[in-house]
PDB file of C-alpha atoms in Angstrom:
ATOM      1  CA  UNK T 272      56.252  45.365-131.351  1.00 49.00           C
ATOM      2  CA  UNK T 273      56.668  47.694-134.349  1.00 53.00           C
ATOM      3  CA  UNK T 274      53.105  48.967-133.887  1.00 49.00           C
ATOM      4  CA  UNK T 275      53.682  49.636-130.195  1.00 47.00           C
ATOM      5  CA  UNK T 276      56.886  51.525-131.018  1.00 51.00           C
ATOM      6  CA  UNK T 277      55.026  53.771-133.464  1.00 53.00           C
ATOM      7  CA  UNK T 278      52.329  54.440-130.866  1.00 50.00           C
ATOM      8  CA  UNK T 279      54.958  55.407-128.288  1.00 54.00           C
ATOM      9  CA  UNK T 280      56.516  57.798-130.818  1.00 55.00           C
ATOM     10  CA  UNK T 281      53.140  59.495-131.365  1.00 54.00           C
ATOM     11  CA  UNK T 282      52.543  59.877-127.620  1.00 58.00           C
ATOM     12  CA  UNK T 283      56.064  61.232-127.092  1.00 68.00           C
ATOM     13  CA  UNK T 284      55.369  64.160-129.422  1.00 74.00           C
ATOM     14  CA  UNK T 285      52.745  65.490-127.022  1.00 82.00           C
ATOM     15  CA  UNK T 286      54.750  65.052-123.825  1.00 93.00           C
ATOM     16  CA  UNK T 287      56.457  67.819-121.852  1.00 95.00           C
ATOM     17  CA  UNK T 288      59.864  66.836-120.428  1.00 95.00           C
ATOM     18  CA  UNK T 289      60.928  67.894-116.962  1.00 97.00           C
ATOM     19  CA  UNK T 290      62.771  66.701-113.854  1.00 97.00           C
ATOM     20  CA  UNK T 291      61.583  66.209-110.288  1.00 97.00           C
ATOM     21  CA  UNK T 292      62.998  69.244-108.445  1.00 97.00           C
ATOM     22  CA  UNK T 293      61.492  68.705-104.995  1.00 96.00           C
ATOM     23  CA  UNK T 294      59.205  66.388-103.024  1.00 94.00           C
ATOM     24  CA  UNK T 295      57.764  67.847 -99.824  1.00 93.00           C
ATOM     25  CA  UNK T 296      55.005  66.784 -97.401  1.00 92.00           C
ATOM     26  CA  UNK T 297      51.873  68.909 -97.033  1.00 91.00           C
ATOM     27  CA  UNK T 298      49.947  66.523 -94.785  1.00 92.00           C
ATOM     28  CA  UNK T 299      50.898  62.992 -93.628  1.00 90.00           C
ATOM     29  CA  UNK T 300      49.369  61.607 -96.866  1.00 88.00           C
ATOM     30  CA  UNK T 301      49.678  64.518 -99.318  1.00 91.00           C
ATOM     31  CA  UNK T 302      52.914  65.469-101.073  1.00 91.00           C
ATOM     32  CA  UNK T 303      53.822  68.366-103.310  1.00 94.00           C
ATOM     33  CA  UNK T 304      55.908  67.062-106.224  1.00 96.00           C
ATOM     34  CA  UNK T 305      57.661  69.904-108.052  1.00 97.00           C
ATOM     35  CA  UNK T 306      58.693  69.436-111.682  1.00 97.00           C
ATOM     36  CA  UNK T 307      61.148  71.834-113.322  1.00 98.00           C
ATOM     37  CA  UNK T 308      62.569  72.424-116.781  1.00 96.00           C
ATOM     38  CA  UNK T 309      62.662  74.891-119.647  1.00 95.00           C
ATOM     39  CA  UNK T 310      59.778  73.053-121.335  1.00 95.00           C
ATOM     40  CA  UNK T 311      57.554  74.031-118.383  1.00 96.00           C
ATOM     41  CA  UNK T 312      58.098  77.739-118.966  1.00 93.00           C
ATOM     42  CA  UNK T 313      55.249  79.295-120.895  1.00 86.00           C
ATOM     43  CA  UNK T 314      52.776  76.432-120.439  1.00 93.00           C
ATOM     44  CA  UNK T 315      49.171  77.599-120.551  1.00 93.00           C
ATOM     45  CA  UNK T 316      47.476  76.701-117.273  1.00 95.00           C
ATOM     46  CA  UNK T 317      44.308  77.617-115.409  1.00 96.00           C
ATOM     47  CA  UNK T 318      43.797  76.909-111.683  1.00 97.00           C
ATOM     48  CA  UNK T 319      41.941  73.621-111.223  1.00 97.00           C
ATOM     49  CA  UNK T 320      43.437  71.892-114.266  1.00 96.00           C
ATOM     50  CA  UNK T 321      45.442  68.668-114.220  1.00 96.00           C
ATOM     51  CA  UNK T 322      48.231  66.944-116.123  1.00 96.00           C
ATOM     52  CA  UNK T 323      48.617  63.296-117.088  1.00 94.00           C
ATOM     53  CA  UNK T 324      52.009  61.893-116.119  1.00 95.00           C
ATOM     54  CA  UNK T 325      53.537  58.926-117.904  1.00 93.00           C
ATOM     55  CA  UNK T 326      54.341  56.562-115.048  1.00 89.00           C
ATOM     56  CA  UNK T 327      55.139  53.174-116.628  1.00 83.00           C
ATOM     57  CA  UNK T 328      55.389  52.407-120.330  1.00 76.00           C
ATOM     58  CA  UNK T 329      52.173  53.700-121.900  1.00 79.00           C
ATOM     59  CA  UNK T 330      50.414  54.244-118.544  1.00 86.00           C
ATOM     60  CA  UNK T 331      49.224  57.792-117.843  1.00 89.00           C
ATOM     61  CA  UNK T 332      47.949  58.942-114.459  1.00 90.00           C
ATOM     62  CA  UNK T 333      46.219  62.219-113.621  1.00 91.00           C
ATOM     63  CA  UNK T 334      47.432  64.685-110.980  1.00 94.00           C
ATOM     64  CA  UNK T 335      46.090  68.150-110.152  1.00 95.00           C
ATOM     65  CA  UNK T 336      48.370  71.137-110.703  1.00 96.00           C
ATOM     66  CA  UNK T 337      48.983  73.162-107.557  1.00 94.00           C
ATOM     67  CA  UNK T 338      50.649  76.018-109.346  1.00 93.00           C
ATOM     68  CA  UNK T 339      52.897  76.948-112.256  1.00 94.00           C
ATOM     69  CA  UNK T 340      55.654  79.477-111.618  1.00 94.00           C
ATOM     70  CA  UNK T 341      58.247  80.140-114.289  1.00 94.00           C
ATOM     71  CA  UNK T 342      59.950  76.866-115.168  1.00 96.00           C
ATOM     72  CA  UNK T 343      58.409  75.023-112.209  1.00 97.00           C
ATOM     73  CA  UNK T 344      55.126  73.098-112.007  1.00 97.00           C
ATOM     74  CA  UNK T 345      53.850  71.734-108.695  1.00 97.00           C
ATOM     75  CA  UNK T 346      51.598  68.673-108.459  1.00 96.00           C
ATOM     76  CA  UNK T 347      49.454  67.536-105.539  1.00 93.00           C
ATOM     77  CA  UNK T 348      49.917  63.805-104.975  1.00 90.00           C
ATOM     78  CA  UNK T 349      47.922  61.828-102.411  1.00 86.00           C
ATOM     79  CA  UNK T 350      49.462  58.584-101.186  1.00 82.00           C
ATOM     80  CA  UNK T 351      47.173  55.578-100.981  1.00 72.00           C
ATOM     81  CA  UNK T 352      47.761  51.901-100.208  1.00 64.00           C
ATOM     82  CA  UNK T 353      46.998  50.459-103.644  1.00 66.00           C
ATOM     83  CA  UNK T 354      49.920  49.163-105.698  1.00 70.00           C
ATOM     84  CA  UNK T 355      49.023  50.382-109.181  1.00 78.00           C
ATOM     85  CA  UNK T 356      51.531  52.202-111.438  1.00 84.00           C
ATOM     86  CA  UNK T 357      50.281  55.635-110.377  1.00 82.00           C
ATOM     87  CA  UNK T 358      50.625  54.860-106.676  1.00 79.00           C
ATOM     88  CA  UNK T 359      54.123  53.450-107.215  1.00 85.00           C
ATOM     89  CA  UNK T 360      55.262  56.501-109.196  1.00 88.00           C
ATOM     90  CA  UNK T 361      53.949  58.917-106.578  1.00 84.00           C
ATOM     91  CA  UNK T 362      55.514  56.950-103.727  1.00 86.00           C
ATOM     92  CA  UNK T 363      58.912  56.591-105.396  1.00 89.00           C
ATOM     93  CA  UNK T 364      59.329  60.069-106.964  1.00 92.00           C
ATOM     94  CA  UNK T 365      62.824  61.382-106.201  1.00 94.00           C
ATOM     95  CA  UNK T 366      64.724  64.618-106.913  1.00 97.00           C
ATOM     96  CA  UNK T 367      66.523  64.401-110.247  1.00 97.00           C
ATOM     97  CA  UNK T 368      64.144  61.815-111.707  1.00 96.00           C
ATOM     98  CA  UNK T 369      63.071  62.579-115.326  1.00 96.00           C
ATOM     99  CA  UNK T 370      59.331  63.000-115.859  1.00 96.00           C
ATOM    100  CA  UNK T 371      57.172  63.248-118.983  1.00 95.00           C
ATOM    101  CA  UNK T 372      53.629  64.590-118.882  1.00 96.00           C
ATOM    102  CA  UNK T 373      50.839  65.948-121.068  1.00 95.00           C
ATOM    103  CA  UNK T 374      50.094  69.671-121.068  1.00 95.00           C
ATOM    104  CA  UNK T 375      47.592  71.008-118.473  1.00 96.00           C
ATOM    105  CA  UNK T 376      43.968  70.386-119.365  1.00 95.00           C
ATOM    106  CA  UNK T 377      40.495  70.201-117.843  1.00 95.00           C
ATOM    107  CA  UNK T 378      37.364  72.316-117.537  1.00 93.00           C
ATOM    108  CA  UNK T 379      37.121  72.390-113.738  1.00 95.00           C
ATOM    109  CA  UNK T 380      38.296  75.995-113.468  1.00 96.00           C
ATOM    110  CA  UNK T 381      36.752  79.008-111.694  1.00 96.00           C
ATOM    111  CA  UNK T 382      33.865  80.560-113.603  1.00 95.00           C
ATOM    112  CA  UNK T 383      33.561  84.292-113.936  1.00 91.00           C
ATOM    113  CA  UNK T 384      30.356  85.982-112.872  1.00 90.00           C
ATOM    114  CA  UNK T 385      29.166  83.319-110.414  1.00 94.00           C
ATOM    115  CA  UNK T 386      26.938  84.554-107.573  1.00 95.00           C
ATOM    116  CA  UNK T 387      29.099  82.385-105.312  1.00 97.00           C
ATOM    117  CA  UNK T 388      31.351  79.340-105.510  1.00 98.00           C
ATOM    118  CA  UNK T 389      30.630  75.976-103.854  1.00 98.00           C
ATOM    119  CA  UNK T 390      33.432  73.403-103.445  1.00 98.00           C
ATOM    120  CA  UNK T 391      32.499  69.796-102.598  1.00 97.00           C
ATOM    121  CA  UNK T 392      34.844  66.795-102.611  1.00 95.00           C
ATOM    122  CA  UNK T 393      37.371  64.681-100.760  1.00 93.00           C
ATOM    123  CA  UNK T 394      41.084  65.034-100.008  1.00 91.00           C
ATOM    124  CA  UNK T 395      42.013  64.142-103.613  1.00 91.00           C
ATOM    125  CA  UNK T 396      40.366  67.421-104.669  1.00 94.00           C
ATOM    126  CA  UNK T 397      42.365  69.593-102.246  1.00 94.00           C
ATOM    127  CA  UNK T 398      45.213  70.579-104.623  1.00 94.00           C
ATOM    128  CA  UNK T 399      42.798  71.630-107.381  1.00 96.00           C
ATOM    129  CA  UNK T 400      40.488  73.388-104.923  1.00 96.00           C
ATOM    130  CA  UNK T 401      43.439  75.135-103.301  1.00 95.00           C
ATOM    131  CA  UNK T 402      44.626  76.505-106.644  1.00 96.00           C
ATOM    132  CA  UNK T 403      41.107  77.648-107.559  1.00 97.00           C
ATOM    133  CA  UNK T 404      40.473  79.305-104.200  1.00 96.00           C
ATOM    134  CA  UNK T 405      43.770  81.183-104.400  1.00 94.00           C
ATOM    135  CA  UNK T 406      42.810  82.494-107.847  1.00 94.00           C
ATOM    136  CA  UNK T 407      39.405  83.845-106.826  1.00 95.00           C
ATOM    137  CA  UNK T 408      39.079  87.558-106.030  1.00 93.00           C
ATOM    138  CA  UNK T 409      39.142  88.254-102.282  1.00 91.00           C
ATOM    139  CA  UNK T 410      35.542  89.512-102.406  1.00 92.00           C
ATOM    140  CA  UNK T 411      34.187  86.275-103.914  1.00 95.00           C
ATOM    141  CA  UNK T 412      31.621  84.415-101.800  1.00 96.00           C
ATOM    142  CA  UNK T 413      32.788  80.858-101.110  1.00 96.00           C
ATOM    143  CA  UNK T 414      31.161  77.834 -99.456  1.00 97.00           C
ATOM    144  CA  UNK T 415      32.362  74.256 -99.312  1.00 96.00           C
ATOM    145  CA  UNK T 416      32.524  70.836 -97.707  1.00 97.00           C
ATOM    146  CA  UNK T 417      35.463  68.441 -97.948  1.00 96.00           C
ATOM    147  CA  UNK T 418      35.604  64.898 -96.558  1.00 94.00           C
ATOM    148  CA  UNK T 419      38.884  63.520 -95.199  1.00 93.00           C
ATOM    149  CA  UNK T 420      39.931  60.197 -93.704  1.00 90.00           C
ATOM    150  CA  UNK T 421      41.574  61.807 -90.658  1.00 90.00           C
ATOM    151  CA  UNK T 422      41.851  65.299 -89.125  1.00 91.00           C
ATOM    152  CA  UNK T 423      45.533  65.362 -90.147  1.00 92.00           C
ATOM    153  CA  UNK T 424      44.442  65.326 -93.822  1.00 91.00           C
ATOM    154  CA  UNK T 425      42.975  68.815 -93.527  1.00 92.00           C
ATOM    155  CA  UNK T 426      44.772  71.470 -95.564  1.00 91.00           C
ATOM    156  CA  UNK T 427      44.973  75.217 -95.177  1.00 89.00           C
ATOM    157  CA  UNK T 428      43.265  77.346 -97.803  1.00 90.00           C
ATOM    158  CA  UNK T 429      44.433  80.645 -96.365  1.00 85.00           C
ATOM    159  CA  UNK T 430      41.549  82.817 -95.217  1.00 83.00           C
ATOM    160  CA  UNK T 431      38.923  80.678 -96.961  1.00 88.00           C
ATOM    161  CA  UNK T 432      36.875  78.779 -94.395  1.00 84.00           C
ATOM    162  CA  UNK T 433      35.356  75.487 -95.609  1.00 92.00           C
ATOM    163  CA  UNK T 434      33.627  72.707 -93.669  1.00 93.00           C
ATOM    164  CA  UNK T 435      35.533  69.464 -93.061  1.00 94.00           C
ATOM    165  CA  UNK T 436      33.867  66.052 -92.673  1.00 93.00           C
ATOM    166  CA  UNK T 437      35.678  63.289 -90.795  1.00 88.00           C
ATOM    167  CA  UNK T 438      35.396  60.333 -90.890  1.00 77.00           C
ATOM    168  CA  UNK T 439      34.727  60.361 -94.591  1.00 72.00           C
ATOM    169  CA  UNK T 440      31.872  58.748 -96.466  1.00 81.00           C
ATOM    170  CA  UNK T 441      29.325  59.651 -99.120  1.00 84.00           C
ATOM    171  CA  UNK T 442      26.419  59.844 -96.662  1.00 91.00           C
ATOM    172  CA  UNK T 443      28.380  62.052 -94.268  1.00 92.00           C
ATOM    173  CA  UNK T 444      29.452  64.408 -97.052  1.00 94.00           C
ATOM    174  CA  UNK T 445      25.948  64.780 -98.476  1.00 95.00           C
ATOM    175  CA  UNK T 446      24.533  65.315 -94.964  1.00 95.00           C
ATOM    176  CA  UNK T 447      27.074  68.083 -94.322  1.00 95.00           C
ATOM    177  CA  UNK T 448      26.281  69.640 -97.684  1.00 96.00           C
ATOM    178  CA  UNK T 449      22.560  69.458 -96.955  1.00 95.00           C
ATOM    179  CA  UNK T 450      23.185  71.331 -93.696  1.00 95.00           C
ATOM    180  CA  UNK T 451      25.039  74.187 -95.389  1.00 95.00           C
ATOM    181  CA  UNK T 452      23.167  77.481 -95.251  1.00 94.00           C
ATOM    182  CA  UNK T 453      23.494  78.417 -98.913  1.00 95.00           C
ATOM    183  CA  UNK T 454      21.864  81.406-100.623  1.00 95.00           C
ATOM    184  CA  UNK T 455      18.511  80.717-102.285  1.00 91.00           C
ATOM    185  CA  UNK T 456      19.903  81.321-105.762  1.00 95.00           C
ATOM    186  CA  UNK T 457      22.304  78.753-107.291  1.00 96.00           C
ATOM    187  CA  UNK T 458      25.968  79.571-107.594  1.00 97.00           C
ATOM    188  CA  UNK T 459      28.534  77.387-109.347  1.00 98.00           C
ATOM    189  CA  UNK T 460      29.474  74.042-107.761  1.00 98.00           C
ATOM    190  CA  UNK T 461      32.853  72.373-108.288  1.00 98.00           C
ATOM    191  CA  UNK T 462      32.541  68.677-107.387  1.00 97.00           C
ATOM    192  CA  UNK T 463      35.546  66.347-107.315  1.00 96.00           C
ATOM    193  CA  UNK T 464      36.675  63.087-105.744  1.00 92.00           C
ATOM    194  CA  UNK T 465      35.296  59.549-105.754  1.00 92.00           C
ATOM    195  CA  UNK T 466      32.991  58.978-108.737  1.00 93.00           C
ATOM    196  CA  UNK T 467      29.933  57.666-106.881  1.00 93.00           C
ATOM    197  CA  UNK T 468      30.175  60.424-104.289  1.00 94.00           C
ATOM    198  CA  UNK T 469      30.272  63.007-107.080  1.00 96.00           C
ATOM    199  CA  UNK T 470      27.055  61.499-108.440  1.00 96.00           C
ATOM    200  CA  UNK T 471      25.390  61.698-105.001  1.00 96.00           C
ATOM    201  CA  UNK T 472      26.379  65.355-104.631  1.00 97.00           C
ATOM    202  CA  UNK T 473      24.974  66.154-108.061  1.00 97.00           C
ATOM    203  CA  UNK T 474      21.697  64.415-107.193  1.00 97.00           C
ATOM    204  CA  UNK T 475      21.385  66.469-104.015  1.00 97.00           C
ATOM    205  CA  UNK T 476      22.074  69.803-105.697  1.00 97.00           C
ATOM    206  CA  UNK T 477      19.754  69.136-108.626  1.00 97.00           C
ATOM    207  CA  UNK T 478      17.015  67.157-106.879  1.00 96.00           C
ATOM    208  CA  UNK T 479      16.843  68.840-103.471  1.00 96.00           C
ATOM    209  CA  UNK T 480      18.118  72.345-104.129  1.00 96.00           C
ATOM    210  CA  UNK T 481      16.921  72.729-107.697  1.00 96.00           C
ATOM    211  CA  UNK T 482      20.249  73.705-109.210  1.00 97.00           C
ATOM    212  CA  UNK T 483      20.468  73.510-113.019  1.00 97.00           C
ATOM    213  CA  UNK T 484      22.896  71.043-114.512  1.00 96.00           C
ATOM    214  CA  UNK T 485      24.784  73.930-116.126  1.00 96.00           C
ATOM    215  CA  UNK T 486      25.785  75.160-112.654  1.00 97.00           C
ATOM    216  CA  UNK T 487      27.625  71.922-111.793  1.00 97.00           C
ATOM    217  CA  UNK T 488      31.231  71.229-112.765  1.00 97.00           C
ATOM    218  CA  UNK T 489      32.202  67.660-111.852  1.00 95.00           C
ATOM    219  CA  UNK T 490      35.530  65.807-112.023  1.00 93.00           C
ATOM    220  CA  UNK T 491      35.630  62.188-110.743  1.00 92.00           C
ATOM    221  CA  UNK T 492      39.224  61.547-109.670  1.00 86.00           C
ATOM    222  CA  UNK T 493      38.978  57.925-108.598  1.00 82.00           C
ATOM    223  CA  UNK T 494      36.821  54.813-108.252  1.00 79.00           C
ATOM    224  CA  UNK T 495      37.598  51.837-105.976  1.00 70.00           C
ATOM    225  CA  UNK T 496      39.202  49.038-107.980  1.00 61.00           C
ATOM    226  CA  UNK T 497      39.035  50.940-111.273  1.00 56.00           C
ATOM    227  CA  UNK T 498      42.093  50.318-113.413  1.00 52.00           C
ATOM    228  CA  UNK T 499      43.618  53.559-114.675  1.00 45.00           C
ATOM    229  CA  UNK T 500      42.505  55.542-111.606  1.00 45.00           C
ATOM    230  CA  UNK T 501      45.183  54.185-109.272  1.00 45.00           C
TER     231      UNK T 501
END
């Protein structure tokens, strides 16, 4: 018990403290959870990054940052039927609830100088993709395919027009990506969602389109039955 207490003390030093300020629906299954507090002000953040929220005891779960504005940080949280600690926290988040989380991190951020930007993933990637798309210059060339379980899961990305695949599935996503009329030269691909689907997308881009590995930025968000990704 003494060892566990010391470990908790070490983790606590790296946590940012805030309070749930708002919980609002974006789609029937996606919620925006807003965290607020003085500790949020001044956090370094780049669009596409994520934070790890402490949900139960030592358990940390990853959520994409929608935006940071002053002392407020918005997370994109997708509800799903599993009953792990992450799913329970997301489902039960209430205004006024204290929250502790790690500072924003991650390398899936927009790259400067890309010939164009390609976004490929599922609905779990929508908050990160939305933040990245909003940060790109208006003149940037953008392509993308996103798989969703139902038409109601589609999100608005402003004037950016991406392809939506429904019903979802790895084969359907890769087929839609294969059908995209992309420029001959590689751009930069941001790939996020289910781990095995991310692998299939990478295989297509490298094996069929000849993209170099350096042009692919991949972030697996979840895997069926994988503890720690619930």
